[in-house]
Short mmCIF file of N, CA and C in Angstrom, two decimals:
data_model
loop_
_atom_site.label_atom_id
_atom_site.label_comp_id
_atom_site.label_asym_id
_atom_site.label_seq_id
_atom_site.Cartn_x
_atom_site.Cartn_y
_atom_site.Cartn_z
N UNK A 1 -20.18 -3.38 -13.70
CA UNK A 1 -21.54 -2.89 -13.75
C UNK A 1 -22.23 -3.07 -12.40
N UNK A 2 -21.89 -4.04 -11.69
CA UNK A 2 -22.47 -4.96 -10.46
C UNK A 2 -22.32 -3.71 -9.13
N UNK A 3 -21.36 -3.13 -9.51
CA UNK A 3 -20.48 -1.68 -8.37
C UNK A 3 -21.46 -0.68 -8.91
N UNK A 4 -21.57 -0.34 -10.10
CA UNK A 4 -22.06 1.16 -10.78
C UNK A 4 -23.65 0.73 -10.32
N UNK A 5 -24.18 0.05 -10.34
CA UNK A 5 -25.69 -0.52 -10.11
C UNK A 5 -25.60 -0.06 -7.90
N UNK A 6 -24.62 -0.86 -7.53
CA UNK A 6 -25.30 -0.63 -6.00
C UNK A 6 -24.99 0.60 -5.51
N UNK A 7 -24.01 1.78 -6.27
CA UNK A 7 -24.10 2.70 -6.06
C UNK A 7 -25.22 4.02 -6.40
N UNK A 8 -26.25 3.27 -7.48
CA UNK A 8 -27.32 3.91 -8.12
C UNK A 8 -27.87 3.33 -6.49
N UNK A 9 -28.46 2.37 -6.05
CA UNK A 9 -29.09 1.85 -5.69
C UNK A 9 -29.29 2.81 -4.43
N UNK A 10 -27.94 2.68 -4.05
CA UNK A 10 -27.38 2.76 -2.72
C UNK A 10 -27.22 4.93 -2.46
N UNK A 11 -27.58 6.07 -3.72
CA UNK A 11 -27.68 6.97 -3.52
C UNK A 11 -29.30 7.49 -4.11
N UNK A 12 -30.30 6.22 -4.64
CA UNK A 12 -31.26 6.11 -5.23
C UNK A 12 -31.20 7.09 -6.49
N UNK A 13 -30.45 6.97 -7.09
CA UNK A 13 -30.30 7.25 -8.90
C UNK A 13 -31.29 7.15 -9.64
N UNK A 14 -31.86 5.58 -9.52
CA UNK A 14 -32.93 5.24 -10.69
C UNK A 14 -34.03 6.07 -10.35
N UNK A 15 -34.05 6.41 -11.21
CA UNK A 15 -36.15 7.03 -11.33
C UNK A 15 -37.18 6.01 -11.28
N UNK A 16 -38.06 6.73 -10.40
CA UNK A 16 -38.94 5.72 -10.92
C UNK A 16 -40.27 6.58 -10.99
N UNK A 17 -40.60 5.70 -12.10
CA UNK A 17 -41.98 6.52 -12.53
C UNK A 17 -43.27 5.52 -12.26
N UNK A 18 -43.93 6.20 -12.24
CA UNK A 18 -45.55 5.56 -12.33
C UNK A 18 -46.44 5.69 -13.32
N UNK A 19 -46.89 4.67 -13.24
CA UNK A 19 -48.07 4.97 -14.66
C UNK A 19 -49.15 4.14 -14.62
N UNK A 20 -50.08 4.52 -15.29
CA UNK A 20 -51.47 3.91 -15.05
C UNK A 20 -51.93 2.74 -15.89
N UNK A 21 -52.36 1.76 -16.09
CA UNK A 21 -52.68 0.72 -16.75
C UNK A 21 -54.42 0.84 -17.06
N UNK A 22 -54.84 1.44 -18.13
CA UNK A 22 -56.23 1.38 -18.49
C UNK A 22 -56.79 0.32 -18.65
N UNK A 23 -58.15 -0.25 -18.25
CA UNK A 23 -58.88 -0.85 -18.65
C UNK A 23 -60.01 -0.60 -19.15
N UNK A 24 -60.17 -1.27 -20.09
CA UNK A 24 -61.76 -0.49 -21.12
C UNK A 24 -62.90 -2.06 -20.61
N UNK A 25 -63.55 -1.10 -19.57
CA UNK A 25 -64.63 -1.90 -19.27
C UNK A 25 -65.92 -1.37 -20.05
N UNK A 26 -66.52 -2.80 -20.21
CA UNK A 26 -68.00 -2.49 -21.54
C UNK A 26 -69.16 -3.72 -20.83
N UNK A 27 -69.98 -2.88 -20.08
CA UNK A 27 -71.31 -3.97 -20.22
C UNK A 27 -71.66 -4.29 -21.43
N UNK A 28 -72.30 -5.52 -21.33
CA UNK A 28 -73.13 -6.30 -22.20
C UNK A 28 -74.37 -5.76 -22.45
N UNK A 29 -74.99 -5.65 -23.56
CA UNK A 29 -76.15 -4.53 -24.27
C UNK A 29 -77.62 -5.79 -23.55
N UNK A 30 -78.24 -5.15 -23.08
CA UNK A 30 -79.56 -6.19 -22.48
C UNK A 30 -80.39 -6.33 -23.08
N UNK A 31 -80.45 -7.50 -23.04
CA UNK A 31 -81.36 -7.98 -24.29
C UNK A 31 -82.77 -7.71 -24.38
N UNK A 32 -83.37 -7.47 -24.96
CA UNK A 32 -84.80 -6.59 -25.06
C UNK A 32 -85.56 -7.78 -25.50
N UNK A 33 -86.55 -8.48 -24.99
CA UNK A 33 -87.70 -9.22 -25.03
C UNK A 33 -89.14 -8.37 -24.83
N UNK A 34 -90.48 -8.97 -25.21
CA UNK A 34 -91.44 -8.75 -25.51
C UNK A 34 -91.90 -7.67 -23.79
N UNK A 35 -91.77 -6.38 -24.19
CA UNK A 35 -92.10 -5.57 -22.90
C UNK A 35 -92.57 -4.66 -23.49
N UNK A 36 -93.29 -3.63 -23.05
CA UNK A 36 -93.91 -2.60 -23.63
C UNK A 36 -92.71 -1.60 -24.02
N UNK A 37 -93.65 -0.82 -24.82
CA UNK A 37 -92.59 0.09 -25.77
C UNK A 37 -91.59 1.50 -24.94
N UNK A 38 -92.54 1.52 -23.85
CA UNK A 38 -91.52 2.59 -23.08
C UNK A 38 -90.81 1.99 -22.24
N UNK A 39 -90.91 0.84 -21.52
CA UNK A 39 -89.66 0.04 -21.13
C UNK A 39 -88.35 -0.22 -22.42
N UNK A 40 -88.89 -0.70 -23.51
CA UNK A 40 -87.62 -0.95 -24.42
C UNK A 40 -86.96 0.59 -24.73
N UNK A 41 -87.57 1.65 -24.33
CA UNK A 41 -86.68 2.88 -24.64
C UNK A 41 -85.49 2.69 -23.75
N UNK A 42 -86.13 2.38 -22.12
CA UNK A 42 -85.03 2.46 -21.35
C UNK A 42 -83.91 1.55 -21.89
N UNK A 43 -84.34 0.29 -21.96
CA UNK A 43 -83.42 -0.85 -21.86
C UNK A 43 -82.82 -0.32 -23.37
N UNK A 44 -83.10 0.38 -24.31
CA UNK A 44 -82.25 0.28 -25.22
C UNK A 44 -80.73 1.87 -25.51
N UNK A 45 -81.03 2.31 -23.83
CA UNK A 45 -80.23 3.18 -23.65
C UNK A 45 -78.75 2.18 -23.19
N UNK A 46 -77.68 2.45 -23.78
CA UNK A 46 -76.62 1.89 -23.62
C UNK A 46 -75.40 2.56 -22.66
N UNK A 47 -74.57 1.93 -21.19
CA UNK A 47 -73.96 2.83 -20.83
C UNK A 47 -72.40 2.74 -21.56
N UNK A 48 -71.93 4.02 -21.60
CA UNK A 48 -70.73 4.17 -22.57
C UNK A 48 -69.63 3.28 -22.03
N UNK A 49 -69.00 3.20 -22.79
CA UNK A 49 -67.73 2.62 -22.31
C UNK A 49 -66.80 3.49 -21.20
N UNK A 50 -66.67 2.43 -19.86
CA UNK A 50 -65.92 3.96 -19.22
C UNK A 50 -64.49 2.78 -18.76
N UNK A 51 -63.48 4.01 -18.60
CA UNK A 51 -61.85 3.70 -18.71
C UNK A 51 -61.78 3.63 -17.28
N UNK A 52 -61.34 3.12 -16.35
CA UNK A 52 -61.16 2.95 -15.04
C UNK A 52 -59.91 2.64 -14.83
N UNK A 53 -58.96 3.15 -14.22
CA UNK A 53 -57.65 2.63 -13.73
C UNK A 53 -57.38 1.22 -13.09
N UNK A 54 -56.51 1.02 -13.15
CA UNK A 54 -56.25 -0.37 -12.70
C UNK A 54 -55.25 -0.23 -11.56
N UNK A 55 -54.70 -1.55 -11.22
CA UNK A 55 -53.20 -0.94 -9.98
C UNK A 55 -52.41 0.05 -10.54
N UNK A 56 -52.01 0.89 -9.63
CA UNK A 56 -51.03 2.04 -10.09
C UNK A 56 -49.68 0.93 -10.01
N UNK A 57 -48.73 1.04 -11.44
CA UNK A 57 -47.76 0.56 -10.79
C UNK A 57 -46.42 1.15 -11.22
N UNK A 58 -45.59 0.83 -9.98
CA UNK A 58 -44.14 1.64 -9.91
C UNK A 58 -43.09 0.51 -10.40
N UNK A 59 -42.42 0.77 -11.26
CA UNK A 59 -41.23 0.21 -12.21
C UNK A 59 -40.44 1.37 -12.04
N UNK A 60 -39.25 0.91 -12.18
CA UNK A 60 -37.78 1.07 -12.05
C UNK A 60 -37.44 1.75 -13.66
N UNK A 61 -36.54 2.11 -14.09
CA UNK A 61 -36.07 2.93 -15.83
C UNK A 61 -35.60 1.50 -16.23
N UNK A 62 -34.81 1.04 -15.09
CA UNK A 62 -33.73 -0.25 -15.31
C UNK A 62 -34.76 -1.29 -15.70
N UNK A 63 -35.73 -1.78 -15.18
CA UNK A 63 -36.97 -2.68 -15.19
C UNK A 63 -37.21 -2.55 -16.76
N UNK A 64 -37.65 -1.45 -16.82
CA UNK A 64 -38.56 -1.19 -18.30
C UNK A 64 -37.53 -1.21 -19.56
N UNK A 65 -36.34 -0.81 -19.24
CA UNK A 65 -35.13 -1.14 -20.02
C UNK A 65 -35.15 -2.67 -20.39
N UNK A 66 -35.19 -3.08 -19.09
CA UNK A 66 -35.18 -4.74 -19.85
C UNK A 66 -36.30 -5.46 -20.09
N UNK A 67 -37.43 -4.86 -20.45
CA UNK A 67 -38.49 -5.34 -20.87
C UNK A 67 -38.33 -5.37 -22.49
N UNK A 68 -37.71 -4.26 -23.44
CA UNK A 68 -37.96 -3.37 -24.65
C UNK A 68 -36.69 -4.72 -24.91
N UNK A 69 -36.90 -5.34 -25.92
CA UNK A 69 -35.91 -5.94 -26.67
C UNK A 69 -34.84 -5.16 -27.62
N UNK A 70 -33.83 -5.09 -27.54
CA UNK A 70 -32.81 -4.31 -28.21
C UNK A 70 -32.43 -5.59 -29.75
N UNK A 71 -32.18 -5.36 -30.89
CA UNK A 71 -31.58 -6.16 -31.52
C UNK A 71 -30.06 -6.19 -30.92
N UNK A 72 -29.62 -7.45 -31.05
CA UNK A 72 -28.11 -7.70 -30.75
C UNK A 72 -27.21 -7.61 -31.51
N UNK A 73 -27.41 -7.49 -32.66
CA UNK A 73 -26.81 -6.71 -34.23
C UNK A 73 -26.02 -5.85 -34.74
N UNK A 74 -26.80 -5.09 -33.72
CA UNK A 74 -26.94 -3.53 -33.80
C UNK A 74 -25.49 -2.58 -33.15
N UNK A 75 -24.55 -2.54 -34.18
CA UNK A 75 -23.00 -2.10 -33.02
C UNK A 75 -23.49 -0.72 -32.43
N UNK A 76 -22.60 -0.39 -31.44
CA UNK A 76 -23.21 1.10 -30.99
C UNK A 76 -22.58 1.78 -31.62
N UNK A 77 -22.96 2.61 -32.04
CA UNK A 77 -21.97 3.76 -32.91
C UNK A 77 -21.88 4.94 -32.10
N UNK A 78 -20.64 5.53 -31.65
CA UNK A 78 -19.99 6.64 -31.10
C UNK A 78 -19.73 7.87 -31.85
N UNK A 79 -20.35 8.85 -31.61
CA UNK A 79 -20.00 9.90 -32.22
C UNK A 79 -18.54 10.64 -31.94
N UNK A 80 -17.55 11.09 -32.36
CA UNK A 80 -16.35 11.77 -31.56
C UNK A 80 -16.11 12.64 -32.79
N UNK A 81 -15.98 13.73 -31.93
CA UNK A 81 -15.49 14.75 -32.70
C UNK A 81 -13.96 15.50 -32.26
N UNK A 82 -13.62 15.27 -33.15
CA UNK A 82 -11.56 16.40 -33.14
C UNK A 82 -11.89 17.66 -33.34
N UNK A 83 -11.03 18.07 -32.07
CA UNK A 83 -10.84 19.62 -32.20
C UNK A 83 -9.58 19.70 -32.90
N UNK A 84 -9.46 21.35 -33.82
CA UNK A 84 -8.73 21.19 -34.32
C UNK A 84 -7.27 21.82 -33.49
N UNK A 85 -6.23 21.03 -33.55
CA UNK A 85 -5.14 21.54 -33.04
C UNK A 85 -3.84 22.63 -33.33
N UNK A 86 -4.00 23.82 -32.90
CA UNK A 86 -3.37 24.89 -33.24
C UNK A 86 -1.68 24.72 -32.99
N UNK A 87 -0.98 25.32 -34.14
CA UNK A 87 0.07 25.63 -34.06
C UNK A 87 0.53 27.29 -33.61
N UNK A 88 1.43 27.74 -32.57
CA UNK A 88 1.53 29.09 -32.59
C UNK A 88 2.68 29.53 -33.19
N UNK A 89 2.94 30.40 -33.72
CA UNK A 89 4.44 30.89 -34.61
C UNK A 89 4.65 31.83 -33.45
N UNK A 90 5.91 32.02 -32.73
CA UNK A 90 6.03 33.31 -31.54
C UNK A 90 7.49 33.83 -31.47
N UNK A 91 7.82 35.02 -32.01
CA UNK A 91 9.10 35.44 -32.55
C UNK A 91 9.57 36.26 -31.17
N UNK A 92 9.63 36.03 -29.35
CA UNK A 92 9.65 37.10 -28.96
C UNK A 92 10.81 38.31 -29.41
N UNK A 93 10.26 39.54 -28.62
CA UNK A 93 11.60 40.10 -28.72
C UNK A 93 11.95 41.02 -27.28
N UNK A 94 10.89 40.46 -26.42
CA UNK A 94 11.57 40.86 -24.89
C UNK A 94 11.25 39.31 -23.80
N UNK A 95 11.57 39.74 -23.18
CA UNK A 95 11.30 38.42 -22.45
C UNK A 95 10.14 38.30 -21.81
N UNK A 96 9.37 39.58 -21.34
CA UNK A 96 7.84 39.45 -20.96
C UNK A 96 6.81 38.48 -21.96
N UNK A 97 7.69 38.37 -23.24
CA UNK A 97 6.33 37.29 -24.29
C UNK A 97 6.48 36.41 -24.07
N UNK A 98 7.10 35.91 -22.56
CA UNK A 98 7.62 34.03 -22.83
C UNK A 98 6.17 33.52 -21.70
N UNK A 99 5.65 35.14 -20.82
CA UNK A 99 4.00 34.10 -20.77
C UNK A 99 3.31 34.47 -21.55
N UNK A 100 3.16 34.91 -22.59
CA UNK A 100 2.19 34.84 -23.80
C UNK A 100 2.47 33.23 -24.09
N UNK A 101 3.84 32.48 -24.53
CA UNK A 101 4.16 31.67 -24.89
C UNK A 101 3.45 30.36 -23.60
N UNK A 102 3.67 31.02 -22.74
CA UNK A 102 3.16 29.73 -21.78
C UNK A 102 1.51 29.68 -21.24
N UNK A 103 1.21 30.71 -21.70
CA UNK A 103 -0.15 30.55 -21.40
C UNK A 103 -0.38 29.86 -22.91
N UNK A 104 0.03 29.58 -24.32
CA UNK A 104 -0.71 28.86 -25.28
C UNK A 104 -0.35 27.97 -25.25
N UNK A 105 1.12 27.18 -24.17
CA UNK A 105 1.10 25.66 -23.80
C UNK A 105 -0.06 25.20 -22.59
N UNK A 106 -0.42 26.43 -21.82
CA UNK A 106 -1.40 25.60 -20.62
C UNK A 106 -2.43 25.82 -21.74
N UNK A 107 -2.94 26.24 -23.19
CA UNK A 107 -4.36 26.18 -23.64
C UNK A 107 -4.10 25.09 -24.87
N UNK A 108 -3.06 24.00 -24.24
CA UNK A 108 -2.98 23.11 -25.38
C UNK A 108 -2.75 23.08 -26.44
N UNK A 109 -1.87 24.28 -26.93
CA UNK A 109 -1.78 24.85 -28.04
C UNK A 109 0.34 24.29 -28.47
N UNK A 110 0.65 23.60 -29.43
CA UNK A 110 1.85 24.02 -29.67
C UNK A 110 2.32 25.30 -30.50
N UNK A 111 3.45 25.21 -29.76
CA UNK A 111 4.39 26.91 -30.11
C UNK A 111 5.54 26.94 -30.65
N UNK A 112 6.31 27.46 -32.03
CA UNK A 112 7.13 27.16 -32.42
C UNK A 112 8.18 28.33 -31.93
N UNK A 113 8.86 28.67 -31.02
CA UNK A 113 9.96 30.04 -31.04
C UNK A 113 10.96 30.05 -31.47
N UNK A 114 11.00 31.14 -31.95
CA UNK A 114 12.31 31.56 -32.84
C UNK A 114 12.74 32.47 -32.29
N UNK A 115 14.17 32.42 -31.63
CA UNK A 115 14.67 33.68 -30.67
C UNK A 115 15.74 34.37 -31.75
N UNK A 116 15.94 34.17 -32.85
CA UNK A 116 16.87 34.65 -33.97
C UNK A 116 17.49 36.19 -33.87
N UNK A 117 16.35 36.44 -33.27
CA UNK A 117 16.72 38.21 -33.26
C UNK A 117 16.51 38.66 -31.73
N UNK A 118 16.87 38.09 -31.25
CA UNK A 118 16.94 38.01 -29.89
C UNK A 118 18.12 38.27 -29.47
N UNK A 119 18.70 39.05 -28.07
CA UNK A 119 20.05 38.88 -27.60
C UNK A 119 20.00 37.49 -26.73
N UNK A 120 21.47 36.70 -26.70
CA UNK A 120 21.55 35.30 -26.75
C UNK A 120 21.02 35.07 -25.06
N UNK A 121 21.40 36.21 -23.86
CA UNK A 121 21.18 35.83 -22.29
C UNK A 121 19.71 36.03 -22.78
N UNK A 122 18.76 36.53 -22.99
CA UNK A 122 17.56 37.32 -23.24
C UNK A 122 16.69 35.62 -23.60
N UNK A 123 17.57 35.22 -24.88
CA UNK A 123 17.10 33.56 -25.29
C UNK A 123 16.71 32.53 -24.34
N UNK A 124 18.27 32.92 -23.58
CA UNK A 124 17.80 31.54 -22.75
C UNK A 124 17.41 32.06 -21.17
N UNK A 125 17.10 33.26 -20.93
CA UNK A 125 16.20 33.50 -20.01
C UNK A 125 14.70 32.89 -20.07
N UNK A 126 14.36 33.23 -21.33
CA UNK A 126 12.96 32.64 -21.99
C UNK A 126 13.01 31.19 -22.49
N UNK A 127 14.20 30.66 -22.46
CA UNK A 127 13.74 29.14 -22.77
C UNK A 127 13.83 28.51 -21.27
N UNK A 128 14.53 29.50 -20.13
CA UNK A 128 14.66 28.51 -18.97
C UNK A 128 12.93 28.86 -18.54
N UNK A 129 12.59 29.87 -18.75
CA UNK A 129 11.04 29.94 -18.09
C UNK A 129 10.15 29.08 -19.11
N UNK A 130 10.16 28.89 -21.02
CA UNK A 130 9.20 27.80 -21.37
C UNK A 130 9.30 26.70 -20.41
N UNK A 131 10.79 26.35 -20.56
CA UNK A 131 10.83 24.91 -20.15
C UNK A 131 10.60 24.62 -18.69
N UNK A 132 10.62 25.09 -17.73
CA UNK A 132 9.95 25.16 -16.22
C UNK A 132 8.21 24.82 -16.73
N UNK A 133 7.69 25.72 -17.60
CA UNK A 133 6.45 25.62 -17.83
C UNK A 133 5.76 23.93 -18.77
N UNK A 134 6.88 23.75 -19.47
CA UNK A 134 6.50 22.37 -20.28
C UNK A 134 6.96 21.16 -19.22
N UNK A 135 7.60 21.45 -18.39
CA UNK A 135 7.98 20.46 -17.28
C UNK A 135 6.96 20.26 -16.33
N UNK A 136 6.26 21.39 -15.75
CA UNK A 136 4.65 21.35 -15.53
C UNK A 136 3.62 21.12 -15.91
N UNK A 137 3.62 20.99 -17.15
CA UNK A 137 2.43 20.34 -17.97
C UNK A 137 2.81 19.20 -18.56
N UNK A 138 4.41 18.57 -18.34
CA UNK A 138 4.27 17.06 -18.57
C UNK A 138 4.62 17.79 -20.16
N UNK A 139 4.93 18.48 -20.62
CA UNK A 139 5.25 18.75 -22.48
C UNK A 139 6.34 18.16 -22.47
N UNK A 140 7.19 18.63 -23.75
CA UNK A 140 8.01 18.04 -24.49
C UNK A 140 8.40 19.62 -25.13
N UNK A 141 10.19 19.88 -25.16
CA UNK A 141 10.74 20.80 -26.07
C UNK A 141 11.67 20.04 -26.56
N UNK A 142 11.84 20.67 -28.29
CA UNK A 142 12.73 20.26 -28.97
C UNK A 142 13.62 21.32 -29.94
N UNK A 143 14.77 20.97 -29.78
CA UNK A 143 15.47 22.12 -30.92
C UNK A 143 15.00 21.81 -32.43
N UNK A 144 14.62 22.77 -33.52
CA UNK A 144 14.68 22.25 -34.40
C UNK A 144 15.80 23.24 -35.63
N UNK A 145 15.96 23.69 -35.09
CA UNK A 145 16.84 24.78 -35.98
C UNK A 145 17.63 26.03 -34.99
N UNK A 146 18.72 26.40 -35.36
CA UNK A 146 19.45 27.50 -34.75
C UNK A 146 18.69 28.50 -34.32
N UNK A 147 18.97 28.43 -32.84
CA UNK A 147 17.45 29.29 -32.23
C UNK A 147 16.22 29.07 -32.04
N UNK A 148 15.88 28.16 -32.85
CA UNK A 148 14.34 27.83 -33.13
C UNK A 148 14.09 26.12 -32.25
N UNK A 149 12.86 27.25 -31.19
CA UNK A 149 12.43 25.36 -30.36
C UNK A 149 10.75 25.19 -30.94
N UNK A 150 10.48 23.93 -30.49
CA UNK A 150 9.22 23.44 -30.51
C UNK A 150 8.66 22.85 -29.43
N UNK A 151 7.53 24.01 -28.91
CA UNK A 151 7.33 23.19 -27.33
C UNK A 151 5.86 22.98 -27.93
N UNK A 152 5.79 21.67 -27.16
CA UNK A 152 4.74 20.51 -27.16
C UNK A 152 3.78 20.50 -26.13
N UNK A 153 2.56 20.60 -25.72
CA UNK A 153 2.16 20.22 -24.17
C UNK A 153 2.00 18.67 -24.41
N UNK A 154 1.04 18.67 -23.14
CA UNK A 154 1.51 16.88 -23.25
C UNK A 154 0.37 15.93 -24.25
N UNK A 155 -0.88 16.79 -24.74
CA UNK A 155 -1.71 16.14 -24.97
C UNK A 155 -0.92 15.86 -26.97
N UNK A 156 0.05 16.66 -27.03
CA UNK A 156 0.63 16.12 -28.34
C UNK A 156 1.95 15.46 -28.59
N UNK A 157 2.32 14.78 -29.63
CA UNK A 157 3.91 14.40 -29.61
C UNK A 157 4.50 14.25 -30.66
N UNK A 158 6.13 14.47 -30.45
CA UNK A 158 6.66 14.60 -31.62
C UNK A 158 7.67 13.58 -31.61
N UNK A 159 7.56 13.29 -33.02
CA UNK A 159 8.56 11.96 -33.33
C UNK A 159 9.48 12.29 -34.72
N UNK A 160 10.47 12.06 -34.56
CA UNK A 160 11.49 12.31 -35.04
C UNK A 160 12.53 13.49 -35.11
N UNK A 161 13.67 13.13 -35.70
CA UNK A 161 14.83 14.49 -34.96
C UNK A 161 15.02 15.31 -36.66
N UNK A 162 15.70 16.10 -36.44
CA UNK A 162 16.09 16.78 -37.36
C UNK A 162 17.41 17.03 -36.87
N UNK A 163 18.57 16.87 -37.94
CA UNK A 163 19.79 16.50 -38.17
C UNK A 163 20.49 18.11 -38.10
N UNK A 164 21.28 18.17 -37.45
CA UNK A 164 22.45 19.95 -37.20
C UNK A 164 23.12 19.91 -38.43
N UNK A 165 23.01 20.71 -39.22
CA UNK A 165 24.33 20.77 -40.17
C UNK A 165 25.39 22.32 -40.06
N UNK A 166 26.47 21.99 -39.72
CA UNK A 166 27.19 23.00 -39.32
C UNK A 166 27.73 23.50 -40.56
N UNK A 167 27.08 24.97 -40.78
CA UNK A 167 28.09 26.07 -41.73
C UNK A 167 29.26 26.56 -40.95
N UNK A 168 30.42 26.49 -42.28
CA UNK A 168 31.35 27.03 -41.63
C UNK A 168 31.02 28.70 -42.29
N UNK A 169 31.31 29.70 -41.45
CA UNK A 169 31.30 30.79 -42.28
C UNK A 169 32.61 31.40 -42.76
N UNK A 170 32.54 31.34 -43.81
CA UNK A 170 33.98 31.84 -44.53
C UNK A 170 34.32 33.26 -44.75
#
């Protein structure tokens, strides 16, 4: 705090405001003794109460902060709100959709591809360009099925594997 303070200090951060301190000045009403009757008119004219400023004075935000007693009780409560995190389903079927695919890993988005119907060089043309792209953003790809990856950026993660089971085809 001792650093964050002399750098307020030191680019003059704090505000400072001014403000006026009223005083309510009131003569004393004069006392009326035995005088003729148009003298006691005067003397029983009263002058109003008048507000006169006092020193102008300049305080600091920080000053007046620690004047106001805070209860110590009192936890701070943080508001945070979750965005919600999108999954993309992306079936390409040329290889120009693999930056569709990488522009929804740079928007934080995970993407599940399924190259199934894909020709197989065509596949891994587009998985060598995801994965250049998840290697740049620090992501994570994973196989999860024949053909089918799951790329991650980095702000998410995945835990656990899913097991190959080999059909034989008869």
């Amino acid at each position: 705090m001792k650093v964050k303070d002399k750098i307020k200090n030191f680019f003059y951060l704090e505000e400072e405001e001014e403000y006026v301190e009223e005083q309510a000045v009131r003569k004393e009403p004069i006392r009326q003794q035995a005088v003729p009757q148009q003298q006691a008119r005067q003397q029983q004219v009263q002058p109003p109460i008048v507000n006169r400023p006092a020193a102008v004075k300049k305080q600091s935000m920080k000053e007046r902060q620690k004047q106001v007693d805070y209860p110590s009780n009192v936890p701070n409560l943080v508001s945070i709100t979750q965005k919600t995190s999108k999954l993309v389903l992306s079936e390409p079927r040329v290889y120009s959709e693999a930056q569709d695919i990488a522009d929804n890993l740079k928007n934080k988005r995970a993407v599940v591809v399924n190259l199934q119907r894909i020709e197989r060089d065509q596949g891994m043309r587009i998985i060598d360009f995801i994965s250049g792209t998840i290697f740049a953003l620090g992501g994570d790809i994973k196989k999860i099925g024949k053909d089918i990856f799951l790329c991650t950026p980095d702000n998410m993660e995945v835990d656990g594997n899913i097991s190959e089971y080999l059909y034989d085809d008869q």
